[in-house]
Amino acid sequence: MDQISKPLAKQKLIYVLVSGLIGTAAFAQSEPSFEITATGSQEATQSILTPTKILQGDELLNKLGTTLGATLANELGVSATGYGAGSSRPVIRGLEGARVQILQNGLSVGDVSNISQDHAVGNNMQNTHQVEILRGAAALLYGSGSSGGLVNVVNDRILTNLPDRATGAVNTSYETVNNGRAGAVEVDGAFGSVAVHVDTAINNANDYRIPGYANQGGPNQEWSINPGEPQSVPYSGKLPNSFSNQNNLGVGVSYIGQNGYTGVSVERLNNNYGIPTPEGGSINQSQNRYDLQHQTRDPFAGFSSFKFSAANSNYNHTEFNNTGEAASLWKNISNEARFELAHNPIAGWKGTFGAQVSAASLNATEVGSGSYAIVPPTKTNSNALFWIEEGKWNSLQGNLGLRYNNVAQKPNLGTDLDLGQQTTTGVTPDITLQNRTFNLMSYSAGGLWNFMQGHGAGVAYTVSQRAPSAQELYSYGAHESTATFDIGNPNLNKETSHNLELNIQKTSGLMRAKASVYANKFNNYIYGYYTGAAINNGGEEGDGFSVVTAQQAAATIKGVEGELTYNWQQHGVGGRVFGDASQGTFDAGGNLPLQPAPRLGAELAHQRNGWLTNATYIYSYQQNRLASWEIGPAPSYNLLNAGISYTEKIKDVNWTVYMNLKNLLNEQIRYATTPMAVRLFAPQPGRSLMVGLRGTF
C-alpha cells in the first residue's frame, strides 16, 4: 500500500494545482475500480467494494461552492440541504446530520453542523484539494454510525513530501447574483528537510437574487409551519438574510525524512451568514483548529506503515435574532487522536487495524431572558478499535471490516433547564438528566466478481450502529434558526442500520458504466417529530415555535443509482448521463422526513488547445412523498449550468480565465431535504454569472 504512496504524494500537489486549475470543465476524475485515497496525506489505500467518489482537479474546481453541501449537491446519490448561502451539508442516499460524518484530513471537523441544518460545516472550501465520499468498510476506518456515508475534506496543509521548488496558486472571482467577491492564495516551499504551507481565503457575498417570490406558491400564499401563526413573505428580488461572509488562514509545517514525515498545522476560520427564515436572523461562527500528523513507512518487519494523527478544535457560534440581538450561544471543544498500522499481505490478505479516541464538550445556552441551557453542558467520550481486510483470488475479491465503539454521554447533572416552558408546550417530556453509555459494534463484508476483463459485479452488507447525540438526548429549549422548540429524549436507544447493496460496473474502454441498488433497514431510527403543539409564552423569545421531540421507530430506505460515461476525462468530447432515486418510509407506515427527490441528469464537456467548455443539466422530480407533518409538495425543477475557460502559460505561470453560468433557466429551486422553515420561504439563488482568474506556478 504505502510503497506506491510516496511517488503518488510527490506529484499530487502539482497535479491538483496545475492540472486542476487549467480550466472549469466538468470532466470527472477517472477512478480505478473501487479505489479511494487515504485521508489527510493523499496516499493510496486499499480498494473496497462499495462505491466511492473522489472529487479533485478540474471537476472539483468546476463544482466548487462556498459550502460543502453546494459542492457535492449534484453528485451521484448525493443531494444537499439549503439554508441560504451560508450553510449546506451533503445528504447521502436520503441520510444527513449525524449519519453523514464530516472529516477534515481524516479527523472530525469538530463543529456542530450534525446537530441542525442551520449550523455551517466548519471548513473552508476555497483551498480544498480533494473531497472523498466513503461508504462501507472504508467508512468503518474513521467512525461508526455513518450509515449514509462519510465525507473527508483534504487540504494538504501538512505536506508529506518536499516540494522541488516554491509552488502555489492564486484565484479571484466575482459573481453577479449576490455581488460575491472571492479570493484565495496558497504557497508551498521547502527549507532543507522542512516543508511549509500557507493558505488564506476570503469570500464575501451579499443577499442573493431569487426568481419570482420567496414564498412557495407566490406572494398571496400563506404558510403556517407554526400552529396558529400564518406566515407570509412576499419578498421578490433579493432574499433577506441570505448573505455570507467567510475568511480563513492556515499554516502547516512538516519535517520530511526518508521513511516518513511529522507535521503540524493551525487554522483560524470565521464565518458570518444569514438565516433566511420568516423570523430572520444570522449566525456568527468561529473556529480554531490544531492538527498533528505522523507517518513512518516500513516501521518494523511485517508492517508497511504506521500513522498517527491528532486534532484539537475550539468551535463556537452565536445565533442572532432579526433585531441583531444575541439569542443563543453554542460551544464545542473537541480532541481526537488515532493510529493506524497497515500490515503486509498474509495469505493473500492485506489490511489495516488501529484505535481512535475522542472527547468533546458541547454547551448551548439561551442568552436572552432567563439565560437557560438549550443543551446542558455534555461531555461525549468515544473509544474505538477498528480493523479492515481485503483479499484477492484470481477473478474474486473480498473484504471485511469491523469496528467497536464505546460512547459515553455525560451531561452536567446539576444543570437547570427552563421548566417554566413545560406547561406551554403541550408536551410533558421526561427531561431527567442521566449519564448514558453505548457499546456499538459495526461491521461490513463484501465481494466482487470480475466476470470478464473490465466488468465486475459486487455485493456488500454493512451493519452500522450509532449512539444518540447529546442534542437528541438532552435538548430542551427554543432554537431560533429553525423556529422550533426542541425536546430531547434521554431514554433513546442506539440506532442500527442494516444496508445491503448490489452493484455492477464497467471500468474499461471509451464507454464506462456503474449502477447500484440498495436497501437500508433501521432499528430505532432517531428523528425529530413535529407534535402539532407550539410555544405560547406571551410574545417572549420562541413564542409560536413548533414543538419537536426526539423519537425512534423502525424505518427503511431503498434506492437505485447509476451513470453511463463516454470518453470521460479525455481530450475531445466527453459525456455523462446519470440518475438516482431513494425513498425512506417508517415500517409502521408513512414517509421519513427530509427525503431527496428523484433526479436525472446529463453532462457534456469538450477540451482542446487550452479551451475547456462544459454544460450540465439536472431534472429533479417533484417530491410529494413527505412526512405527515411536512407541507408540500417540494416542487420539481430544471437546473442548467455551463462553463468555459481558456488557459495560457506565460513564463512560469499557468493563467486561466474562466466564466461559469449557474441556473441559466432562472428556476425556483427548493430542496426537499431542507426543513420547512426555509424551503417554503427561501428558494436557492437565481440566474448567475461568475467570472474569474486563476494562476498557478
PDB file of C-alpha atoms in Angstrom, residues 366-469:
ATOM      1  CA  GLU A 366     -30.025  30.852  25.592  1.00  0.00           C
ATOM      2  CA  VAL A 367     -28.515  34.281  26.184  1.00  0.00           C
ATOM      3  CA  GLY A 368     -31.747  36.290  26.197  1.00  0.00           C
ATOM      4  CA  SER A 369     -34.161  36.471  29.080  1.00  0.00           C
ATOM      5  CA  GLY A 370     -33.518  33.663  31.557  1.00  0.00           C
ATOM      6  CA  SER A 371     -30.182  32.514  30.079  1.00  0.00           C
ATOM      7  CA  TYR A 372     -31.137  28.833  30.351  1.00  0.00           C
ATOM      8  CA  ALA A 373     -29.449  25.805  28.795  1.00  0.00           C
ATOM      9  CA  ILE A 374     -30.807  24.672  25.419  1.00  0.00           C
ATOM     10  CA  VAL A 375     -28.482  21.665  25.571  1.00  0.00           C
ATOM     11  CA  PRO A 376     -26.885  21.156  29.007  1.00  0.00           C
ATOM     12  CA  PRO A 377     -23.078  21.043  29.166  1.00  0.00           C
ATOM     13  CA  THR A 378     -22.342  17.494  27.975  1.00  0.00           C
ATOM     14  CA  LYS A 379     -19.094  15.579  27.650  1.00  0.00           C
ATOM     15  CA  THR A 380     -19.024  12.902  24.962  1.00  0.00           C
ATOM     16  CA  ASN A 381     -16.193  10.365  25.179  1.00  0.00           C
ATOM     17  CA  SER A 382     -15.612   7.791  22.455  1.00  0.00           C
ATOM     18  CA  ASN A 383     -13.069   4.938  22.345  1.00  0.00           C
ATOM     19  CA  ALA A 384     -12.845   2.707  19.294  1.00  0.00           C
ATOM     20  CA  LEU A 385     -10.936  -0.204  17.759  1.00  0.00           C
ATOM     21  CA  PHE A 386     -11.120  -0.905  14.028  1.00  0.00           C
ATOM     22  CA  TRP A 387      -9.850  -3.496  11.548  1.00  0.00           C
ATOM     23  CA  ILE A 388     -10.408  -3.962   7.817  1.00  0.00           C
ATOM     24  CA  GLU A 389      -9.016  -6.643   5.489  1.00  0.00           C
ATOM     25  CA  GLU A 390      -9.074  -7.245   1.764  1.00  0.00           C
ATOM     26  CA  GLY A 391      -8.114 -10.281  -0.291  1.00  0.00           C
ATOM     27  CA  LYS A 392      -7.950 -11.150  -3.975  1.00  0.00           C
ATOM     28  CA  TRP A 393      -8.070 -14.561  -5.645  1.00  0.00           C
ATOM     29  CA  ASN A 394      -7.985 -14.556  -9.449  1.00  0.00           C
ATOM     30  CA  SER A 395     -11.303 -13.015 -10.540  1.00  0.00           C
ATOM     31  CA  LEU A 396     -12.694 -12.740  -6.993  1.00  0.00           C
ATOM     32  CA  GLN A 397     -12.165 -10.067  -4.374  1.00  0.00           C
ATOM     33  CA  GLY A 398     -13.429  -9.887  -0.821  1.00  0.00           C
ATOM     34  CA  ASN A 399     -13.291  -7.511   2.123  1.00  0.00           C
ATOM     35  CA  LEU A 400     -14.167  -7.477   5.785  1.00  0.00           C
ATOM     36  CA  GLY A 401     -14.486  -4.549   8.169  1.00  0.00           C
ATOM     37  CA  LEU A 402     -15.041  -4.404  11.920  1.00  0.00           C
ATOM     38  CA  ARG A 403     -15.311  -1.505  14.375  1.00  0.00           C
ATOM     39  CA  TYR A 404     -16.106  -1.489  18.087  1.00  0.00           C
ATOM     40  CA  ASN A 405     -17.001   1.806  19.740  1.00  0.00           C
ATOM     41  CA  ASN A 406     -17.767   2.703  23.342  1.00  0.00           C
ATOM     42  CA  VAL A 407     -19.569   6.054  23.637  1.00  0.00           C
ATOM     43  CA  ALA A 408     -20.372   7.763  26.939  1.00  0.00           C
ATOM     44  CA  GLN A 409     -22.658  10.800  27.176  1.00  0.00           C
ATOM     45  CA  LYS A 410     -22.209  12.690  30.444  1.00  0.00           C
ATOM     46  CA  PRO A 411     -24.390  15.785  30.931  1.00  0.00           C
ATOM     47  CA  ASN A 412     -23.876  18.168  33.825  1.00  0.00           C
ATOM     48  CA  LEU A 413     -26.487  16.668  36.133  1.00  0.00           C
ATOM     49  CA  GLY A 414     -26.770  19.937  38.058  1.00  0.00           C
ATOM     50  CA  THR A 415     -27.913  21.952  35.029  1.00  0.00           C
ATOM     51  CA  ASP A 416     -31.204  23.813  35.444  1.00  0.00           C
ATOM     52  CA  LEU A 417     -33.438  23.527  32.391  1.00  0.00           C
ATOM     53  CA  ASP A 418     -36.137  26.155  31.833  1.00  0.00           C
ATOM     54  CA  LEU A 419     -39.018  24.071  33.162  1.00  0.00           C
ATOM     55  CA  GLY A 420     -41.267  27.113  33.031  1.00  0.00           C
ATOM     56  CA  GLN A 421     -41.690  26.405  29.324  1.00  0.00           C
ATOM     57  CA  GLN A 422     -43.040  22.910  30.030  1.00  0.00           C
ATOM     58  CA  THR A 423     -46.637  23.954  30.609  1.00  0.00           C
ATOM     59  CA  THR A 424     -46.780  25.952  27.369  1.00  0.00           C
ATOM     60  CA  THR A 425     -45.508  23.247  25.001  1.00  0.00           C
ATOM     61  CA  GLY A 426     -48.429  20.880  25.309  1.00  0.00           C
ATOM     62  CA  VAL A 427     -45.848  18.123  25.860  1.00  0.00           C
ATOM     63  CA  THR A 428     -44.756  16.646  29.168  1.00  0.00           C
ATOM     64  CA  PRO A 429     -41.363  15.107  28.406  1.00  0.00           C
ATOM     65  CA  ASP A 430     -39.052  13.037  30.556  1.00  0.00           C
ATOM     66  CA  ILE A 431     -36.246  15.565  30.964  1.00  0.00           C
ATOM     67  CA  THR A 432     -34.352  13.801  33.719  1.00  0.00           C
ATOM     68  CA  LEU A 433     -30.650  14.208  33.003  1.00  0.00           C
ATOM     69  CA  GLN A 434     -28.725  10.948  33.268  1.00  0.00           C
ATOM     70  CA  ASN A 435     -25.420   9.534  32.065  1.00  0.00           C
ATOM     71  CA  ARG A 436     -25.678   7.119  29.153  1.00  0.00           C
ATOM     72  CA  THR A 437     -23.179   4.572  27.796  1.00  0.00           C
ATOM     73  CA  PHE A 438     -23.466   2.789  24.452  1.00  0.00           C
ATOM     74  CA  ASN A 439     -21.494  -0.188  23.149  1.00  0.00           C
ATOM     75  CA  LEU A 440     -21.533  -0.144  19.356  1.00  0.00           C
ATOM     76  CA  MET A 441     -20.482  -2.943  17.002  1.00  0.00           C
ATOM     77  CA  SER A 442     -20.350  -2.152  13.290  1.00  0.00           C
ATOM     78  CA  TYR A 443     -19.132  -4.498  10.563  1.00  0.00           C
ATOM     79  CA  SER A 444     -19.059  -4.906   6.809  1.00  0.00           C
ATOM     80  CA  ALA A 445     -18.494  -7.760   4.354  1.00  0.00           C
ATOM     81  CA  GLY A 446     -18.379  -7.593   0.560  1.00  0.00           C
ATOM     82  CA  GLY A 447     -17.370  -9.454  -2.534  1.00  0.00           C
ATOM     83  CA  LEU A 448     -16.628  -8.630  -6.172  1.00  0.00           C
ATOM     84  CA  TRP A 449     -16.621 -10.998  -9.136  1.00  0.00           C
ATOM     85  CA  ASN A 450     -14.686  -9.736 -12.177  1.00  0.00           C
ATOM     86  CA  PHE A 451     -16.623 -11.908 -14.607  1.00  0.00           C
ATOM     87  CA  MET A 452     -14.736 -10.524 -17.619  1.00  0.00           C
ATOM     88  CA  GLN A 453     -11.976  -8.002 -18.289  1.00  0.00           C
ATOM     89  CA  GLY A 454     -13.125  -4.579 -17.076  1.00  0.00           C
ATOM     90  CA  HIS A 455     -16.504  -5.848 -15.862  1.00  0.00           C
ATOM     91  CA  GLY A 456     -17.480  -6.632 -12.281  1.00  0.00           C
ATOM     92  CA  ALA A 457     -20.478  -7.438 -10.117  1.00  0.00           C
ATOM     93  CA  GLY A 458     -20.430  -6.985  -6.372  1.00  0.00           C
ATOM     94  CA  VAL A 459     -22.420  -7.339  -3.192  1.00  0.00           C
ATOM     95  CA  ALA A 460     -21.825  -5.621   0.154  1.00  0.00           C
ATOM     96  CA  TYR A 461     -23.550  -5.909   3.522  1.00  0.00           C
ATOM     97  CA  THR A 462     -22.880  -3.328   6.247  1.00  0.00           C
ATOM     98  CA  VAL A 463     -24.210  -3.080   9.785  1.00  0.00           C
ATOM     99  CA  SER A 464     -23.655   0.341  11.355  1.00  0.00           C
ATOM    100  CA  GLN A 465     -24.571   1.363  14.895  1.00  0.00           C
ATOM    101  CA  ARG A 466     -24.885   4.939  16.129  1.00  0.00           C
ATOM    102  CA  ALA A 467     -25.207   6.385  19.612  1.00  0.00           C
ATOM    103  CA  PRO A 468     -27.728   9.227  20.095  1.00  0.00           C
ATOM    104  CA  SER A 469     -26.120  12.665  20.158  1.00  0.00           C
TER     105      SER A 469
END
